[in-house]
Every structure is written in C-alpha cells, then in structure tokens.
Tab-separated table of C-alpha atoms in Angstrom:
chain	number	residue	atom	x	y	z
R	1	UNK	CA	-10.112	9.155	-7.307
R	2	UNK	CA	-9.601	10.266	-3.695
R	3	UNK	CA	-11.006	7.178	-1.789
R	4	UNK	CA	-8.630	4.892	-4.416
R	5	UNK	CA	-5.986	7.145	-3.642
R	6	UNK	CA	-6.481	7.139	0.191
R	7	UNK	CA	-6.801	3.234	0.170
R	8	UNK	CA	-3.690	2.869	-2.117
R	9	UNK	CA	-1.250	5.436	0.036
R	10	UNK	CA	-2.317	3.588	3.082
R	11	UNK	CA	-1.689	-0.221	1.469
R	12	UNK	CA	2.283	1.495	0.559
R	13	UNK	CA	2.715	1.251	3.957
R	14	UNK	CA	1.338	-2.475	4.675
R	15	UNK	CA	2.664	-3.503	1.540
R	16	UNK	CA	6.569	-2.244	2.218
R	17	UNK	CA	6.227	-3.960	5.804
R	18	UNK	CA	5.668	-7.384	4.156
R	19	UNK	CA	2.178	-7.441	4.972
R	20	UNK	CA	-1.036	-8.252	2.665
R	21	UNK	CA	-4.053	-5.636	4.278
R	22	UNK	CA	-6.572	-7.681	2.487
R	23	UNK	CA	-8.938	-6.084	5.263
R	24	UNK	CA	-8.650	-2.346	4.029
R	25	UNK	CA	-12.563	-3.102	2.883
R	26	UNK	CA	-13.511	-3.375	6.102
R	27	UNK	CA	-11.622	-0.694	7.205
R	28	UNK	CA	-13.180	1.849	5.240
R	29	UNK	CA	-16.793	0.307	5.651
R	30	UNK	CA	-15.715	0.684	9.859
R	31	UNK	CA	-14.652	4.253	9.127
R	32	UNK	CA	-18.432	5.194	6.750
R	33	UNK	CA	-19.905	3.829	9.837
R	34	UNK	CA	-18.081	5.894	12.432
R	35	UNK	CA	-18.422	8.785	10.516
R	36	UNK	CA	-21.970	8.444	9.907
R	37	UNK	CA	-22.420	7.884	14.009
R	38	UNK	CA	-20.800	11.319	14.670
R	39	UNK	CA	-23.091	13.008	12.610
R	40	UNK	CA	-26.103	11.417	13.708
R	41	UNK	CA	-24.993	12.270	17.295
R	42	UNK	CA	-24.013	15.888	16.456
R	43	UNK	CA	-26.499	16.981	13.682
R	44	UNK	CA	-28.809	18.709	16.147
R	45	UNK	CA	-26.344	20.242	18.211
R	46	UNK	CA	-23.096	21.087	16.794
R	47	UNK	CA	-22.280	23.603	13.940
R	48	UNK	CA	-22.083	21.647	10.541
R	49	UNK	CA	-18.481	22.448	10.357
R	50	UNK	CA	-17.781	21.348	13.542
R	51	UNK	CA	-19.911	17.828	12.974
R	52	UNK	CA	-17.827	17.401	9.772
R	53	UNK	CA	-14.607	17.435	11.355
R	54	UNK	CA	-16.167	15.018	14.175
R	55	UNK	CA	-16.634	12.965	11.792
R	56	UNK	CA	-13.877	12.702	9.609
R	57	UNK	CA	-11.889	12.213	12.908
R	58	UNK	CA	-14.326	9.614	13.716
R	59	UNK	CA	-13.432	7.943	10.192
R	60	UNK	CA	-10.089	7.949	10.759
R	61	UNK	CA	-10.336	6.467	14.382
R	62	UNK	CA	-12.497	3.822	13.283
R	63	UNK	CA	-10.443	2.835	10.322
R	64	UNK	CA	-7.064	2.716	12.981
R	65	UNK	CA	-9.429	0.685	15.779
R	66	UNK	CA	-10.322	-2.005	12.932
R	67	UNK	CA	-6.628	-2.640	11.225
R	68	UNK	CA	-5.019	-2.792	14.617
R	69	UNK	CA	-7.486	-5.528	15.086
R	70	UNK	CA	-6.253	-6.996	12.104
R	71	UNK	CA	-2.741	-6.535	13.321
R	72	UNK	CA	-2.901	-7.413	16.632
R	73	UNK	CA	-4.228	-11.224	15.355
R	74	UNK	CA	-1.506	-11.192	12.901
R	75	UNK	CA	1.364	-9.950	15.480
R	76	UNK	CA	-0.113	-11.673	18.574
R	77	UNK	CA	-1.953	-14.583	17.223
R	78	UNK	CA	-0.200	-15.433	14.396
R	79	UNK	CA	-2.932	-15.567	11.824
R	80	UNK	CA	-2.208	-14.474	8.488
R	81	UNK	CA	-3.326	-10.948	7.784
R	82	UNK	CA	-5.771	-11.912	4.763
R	83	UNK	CA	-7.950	-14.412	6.349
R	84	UNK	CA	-7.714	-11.781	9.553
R	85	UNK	CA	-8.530	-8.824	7.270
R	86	UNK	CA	-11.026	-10.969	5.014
R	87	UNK	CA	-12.701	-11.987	8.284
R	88	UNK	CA	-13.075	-8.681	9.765
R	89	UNK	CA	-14.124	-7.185	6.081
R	90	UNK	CA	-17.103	-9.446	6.509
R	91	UNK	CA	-18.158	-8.677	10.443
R	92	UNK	CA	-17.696	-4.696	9.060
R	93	UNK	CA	-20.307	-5.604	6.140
R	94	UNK	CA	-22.665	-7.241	8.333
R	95	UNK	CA	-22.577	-4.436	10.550
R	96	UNK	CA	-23.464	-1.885	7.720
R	97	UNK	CA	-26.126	-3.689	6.921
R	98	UNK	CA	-27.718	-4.476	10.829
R	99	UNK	CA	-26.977	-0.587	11.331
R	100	UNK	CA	-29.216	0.490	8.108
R	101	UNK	CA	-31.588	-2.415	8.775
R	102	UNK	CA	-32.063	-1.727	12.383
R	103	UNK	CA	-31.141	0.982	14.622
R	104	UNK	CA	-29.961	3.344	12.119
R	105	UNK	CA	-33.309	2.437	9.647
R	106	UNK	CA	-35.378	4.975	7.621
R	107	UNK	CA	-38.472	6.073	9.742
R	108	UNK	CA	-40.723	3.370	8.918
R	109	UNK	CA	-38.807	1.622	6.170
R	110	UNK	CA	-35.580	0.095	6.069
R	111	UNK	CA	-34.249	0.471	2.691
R	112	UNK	CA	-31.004	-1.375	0.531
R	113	UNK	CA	-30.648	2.758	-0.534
R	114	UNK	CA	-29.552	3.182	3.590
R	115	UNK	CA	-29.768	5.545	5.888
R	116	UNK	CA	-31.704	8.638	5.936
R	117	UNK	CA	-29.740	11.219	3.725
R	118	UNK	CA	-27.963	13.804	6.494
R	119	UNK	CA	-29.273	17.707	6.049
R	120	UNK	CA	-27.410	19.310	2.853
R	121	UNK	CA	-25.534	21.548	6.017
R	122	UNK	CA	-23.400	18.289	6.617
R	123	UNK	CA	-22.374	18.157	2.715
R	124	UNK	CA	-18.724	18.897	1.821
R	125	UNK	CA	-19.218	21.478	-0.458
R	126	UNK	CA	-18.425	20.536	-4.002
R	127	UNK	CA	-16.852	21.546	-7.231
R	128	UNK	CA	-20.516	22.770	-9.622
R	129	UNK	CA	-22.566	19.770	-10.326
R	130	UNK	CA	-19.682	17.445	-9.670
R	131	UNK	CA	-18.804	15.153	-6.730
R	132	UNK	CA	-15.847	16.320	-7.032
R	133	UNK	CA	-15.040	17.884	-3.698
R	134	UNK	CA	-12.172	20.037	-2.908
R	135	UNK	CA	-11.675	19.273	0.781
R	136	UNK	CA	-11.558	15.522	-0.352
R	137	UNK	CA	-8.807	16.518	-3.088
R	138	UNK	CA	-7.015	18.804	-0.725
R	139	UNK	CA	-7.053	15.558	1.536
R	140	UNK	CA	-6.326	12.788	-0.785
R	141	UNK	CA	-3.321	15.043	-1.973
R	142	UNK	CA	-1.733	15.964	1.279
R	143	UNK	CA	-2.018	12.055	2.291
R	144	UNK	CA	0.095	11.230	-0.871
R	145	UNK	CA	2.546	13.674	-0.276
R	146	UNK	CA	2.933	12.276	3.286
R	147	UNK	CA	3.185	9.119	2.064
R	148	UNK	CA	5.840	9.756	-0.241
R	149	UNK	CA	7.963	11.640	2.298
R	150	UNK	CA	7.687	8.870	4.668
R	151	UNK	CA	8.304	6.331	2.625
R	152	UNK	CA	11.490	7.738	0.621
R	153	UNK	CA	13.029	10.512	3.352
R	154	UNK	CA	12.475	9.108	6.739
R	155	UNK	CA	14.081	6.509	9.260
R	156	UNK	CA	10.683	5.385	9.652
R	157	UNK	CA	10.389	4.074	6.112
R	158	UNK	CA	13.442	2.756	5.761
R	159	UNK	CA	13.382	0.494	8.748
R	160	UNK	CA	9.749	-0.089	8.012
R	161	UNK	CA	11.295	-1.588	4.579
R	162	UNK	CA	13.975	-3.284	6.534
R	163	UNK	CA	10.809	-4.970	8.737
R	164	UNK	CA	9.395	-5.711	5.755
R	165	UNK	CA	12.015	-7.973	4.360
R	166	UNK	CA	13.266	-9.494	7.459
R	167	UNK	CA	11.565	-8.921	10.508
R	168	UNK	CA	13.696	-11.580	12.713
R	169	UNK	CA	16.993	-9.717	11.517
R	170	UNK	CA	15.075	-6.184	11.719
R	171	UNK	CA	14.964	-7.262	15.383
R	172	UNK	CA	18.377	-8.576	15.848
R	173	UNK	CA	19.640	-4.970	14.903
R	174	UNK	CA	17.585	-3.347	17.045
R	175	UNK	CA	14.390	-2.416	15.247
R	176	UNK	CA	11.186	-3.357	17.380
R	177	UNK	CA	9.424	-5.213	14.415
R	178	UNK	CA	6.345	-5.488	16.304
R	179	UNK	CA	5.946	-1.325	16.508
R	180	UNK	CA	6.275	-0.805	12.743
R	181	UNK	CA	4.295	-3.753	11.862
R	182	UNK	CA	1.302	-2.448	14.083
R	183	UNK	CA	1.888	0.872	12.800
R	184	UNK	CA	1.938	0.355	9.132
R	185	UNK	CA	-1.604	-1.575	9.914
R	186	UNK	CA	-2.383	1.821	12.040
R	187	UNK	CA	-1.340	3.960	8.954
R	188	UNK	CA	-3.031	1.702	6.495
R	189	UNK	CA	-6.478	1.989	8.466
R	190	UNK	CA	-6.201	5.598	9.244
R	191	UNK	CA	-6.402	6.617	5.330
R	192	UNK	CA	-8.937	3.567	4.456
R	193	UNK	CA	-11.276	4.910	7.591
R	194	UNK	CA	-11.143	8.549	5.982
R	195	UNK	CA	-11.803	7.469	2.438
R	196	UNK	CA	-14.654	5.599	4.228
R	197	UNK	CA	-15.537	9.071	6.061
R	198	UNK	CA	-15.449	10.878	3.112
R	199	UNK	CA	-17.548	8.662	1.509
R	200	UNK	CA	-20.208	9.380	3.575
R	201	UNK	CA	-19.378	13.174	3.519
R	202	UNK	CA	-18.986	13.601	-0.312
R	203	UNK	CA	-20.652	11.281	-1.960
R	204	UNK	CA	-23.581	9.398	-0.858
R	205	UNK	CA	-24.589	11.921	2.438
R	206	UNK	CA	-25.632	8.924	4.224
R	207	UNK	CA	-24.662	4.807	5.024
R	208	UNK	CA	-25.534	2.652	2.426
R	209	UNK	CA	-24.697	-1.013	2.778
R	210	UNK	CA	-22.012	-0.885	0.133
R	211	UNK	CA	-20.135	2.197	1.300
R	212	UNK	CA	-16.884	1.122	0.143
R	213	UNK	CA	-18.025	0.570	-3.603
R	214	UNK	CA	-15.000	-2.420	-3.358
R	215	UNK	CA	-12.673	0.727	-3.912
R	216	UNK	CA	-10.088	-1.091	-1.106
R	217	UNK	CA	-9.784	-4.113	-3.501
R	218	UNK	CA	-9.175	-1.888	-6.495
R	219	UNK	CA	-6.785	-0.161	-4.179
R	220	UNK	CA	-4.484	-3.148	-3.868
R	221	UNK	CA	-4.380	-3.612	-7.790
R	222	UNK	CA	-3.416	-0.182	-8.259
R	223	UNK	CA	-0.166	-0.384	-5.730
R	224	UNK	CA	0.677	-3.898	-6.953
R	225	UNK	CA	0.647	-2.116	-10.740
R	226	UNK	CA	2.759	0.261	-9.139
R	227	UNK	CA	5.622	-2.057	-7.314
R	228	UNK	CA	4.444	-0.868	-4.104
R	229	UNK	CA	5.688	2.648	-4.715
R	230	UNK	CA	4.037	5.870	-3.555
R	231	UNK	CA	5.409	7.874	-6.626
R	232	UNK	CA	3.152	5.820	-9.103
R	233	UNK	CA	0.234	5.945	-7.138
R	234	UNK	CA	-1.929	8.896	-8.802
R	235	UNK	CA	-0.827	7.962	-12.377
C-alpha cells in the first residue's frame, strides 16, 4: 500500500505537467540502493535511529538525482521521457544486480535472495506480525496529503497544470516551463526514491535485485484509473 501510494502521489505530479515518468522503476530501485549504502556505511557507527533517517534521506536523494536525469534529457535533450525513463529503469536494474553480485555480495556467496539482511536494530518497527509499519503509513499518508494540497490549493499546481497543457503559452505568460517541468520530475523521484527506501527499511531489510516488486508500473495504472487526481489515489 505505501510504496503504491508513494509512487502514485509522485506520478500526480509528472502526470499533471504533461509528462509520462515511465522511469519511476528506476527511481525507486536508485533510491533501495541509496538507502541500503547509508546503512551499510553507518551500521557500525551511528545509532539505528540515526542510520534510519540517513537512509531514508538517502532514498529520497537518490530517487530526485535519477528523475532529474530523466528530466534533464527530456528538457535539454529533447528525448521523450519514456524511452529516457525506460532507459535509465534498466541501467538502475543492472546496478542492483552488479551491487548484490559484487561489491555488496554475501560473504562468500552471492545470492538472487541479495544482500546480507541489515541487524534487526535497522528494522522499522512494525505493526505485530505484520509488515505493516507505522512510520511507512505515517509517511505514505502525509505524502498524500501534500500532494493533494499542492495540487488543488497552490500556485504551484495550478501553473504546473497550466505547463502541463501548454508549455510554449505557459511561457509566453510568464511561467518558466522548464522549472516546473524539472520539478514535477524532482517531486516524482523524491516519493519513488522513499518508497524504494522504505522498501529496504520495512520490508525486505536488505537489497534484493527486484526491490521495486514493479510497484512503479502498477503505480501508473492506479493514477491513470484515477484521471490523474490525487483525491482518488488511496481508494
């Protein structure tokens, strides 16, 4: 539920600025990765607490880092955004899977299950025998609440809408298309890299070469089914 509903807030954005983020895969594969490299660095030395946070920062960075990427190929090199984002969703797999096949391997054995699992101290707590974790719900929540405030009660999503229908004219009236179509992709990323994050954090406890499950493609059904509207997003 919360890495859907992560992926889905973040594609409201993309989707209202006329843009396909095909690449929201690879985004939250980029952010499982980053996440997982801020705990390996900080296991030994920082409170678990601490390294959590680190790391769902680190999610979120690495999710921005790869859709601006995306964006900046799109904006600046005027390839589409899905062969851009299906490109990059590729190099991001192919990472996963050098990183748990080489540097990142089990001791002596590299393993299609991934890395080694991180101590139970760097476990978002969870909900009884569940997966269900309420830092993750707390999360996914306040993101859709953000994204519907944007979206329906803010200049910034209404001339992000405005971008998204006309960028030339956007520009004629004085909207820098170029900012809000690099910052939807920034948006979009940001909530992709923390559903990658707390996939590592919740769920699996480790990088596994799958780490986005192919929630990000699910993602885009769900806001399509819901006219691109932020509202209709957790039904």
């Amino acid at each position: 539920l919360v890495p859907l509903t992560l992926c889905a807030c973040g594609l409201i954005f993309t989707f209202n600025a006329g843009l396909y983020n095909l690449g929201v895969e690879g985004q939250m594969i980029i952010g499982g990765i980053a996440a997982t490299l801020a705990l390996r660095l900080l296991q030994d030395s920082a409170p678990g607490p601490v390294a959590m946070a680190v790391a769902v920062l680190a999610g979120i960075a690495g999710g921005v880092v790869w859709a601006l990427l995306a964006g900046a190929l799109n904006v600046f090199g005027r390839i589409s955004e899905i062969f851009a984002g299906l490109g990059l969703n590729f190099v991001a797999q192919g990472l996963a899977v050098y990183l748990i096949f080489g540097p990142w391997k089990r001791p002596g054995v590299a393993s299609m299950s991934g890395t080694a699992p991180f101590p139970e101290t760097l476990w978002l707590p969870t909900i009884g025998k569940t997966e269900a974790s309420p830092v993750a719900l707390i999360a996914g929540l306040a993101v859709l609440v953000f994204t519907v405030i944007v979206m329906r009660n803010t200049y910034f999503g209404l001339r992000l809408r405005a971008v998204g229908l006309n960028p030339r004219s956007s520009t004629v009236q004085g909207i820098p298309a170029t900012r809000y179509l690099l910052s939807a992709f920034a948006l979009s990323g940001a909530m992709a890299g923390l559903a990658g994050g707390l996939q590592v954090l919740a769920i699996f406890h480790r990088l596994i070469p799958n780490i986005s499950s192919n929630l990000g493609f699910l993602s885009l059904l769900i806001v399509m089914l819901g006219n691109f509207n932020a509202l209709f997003v957790l039904p």
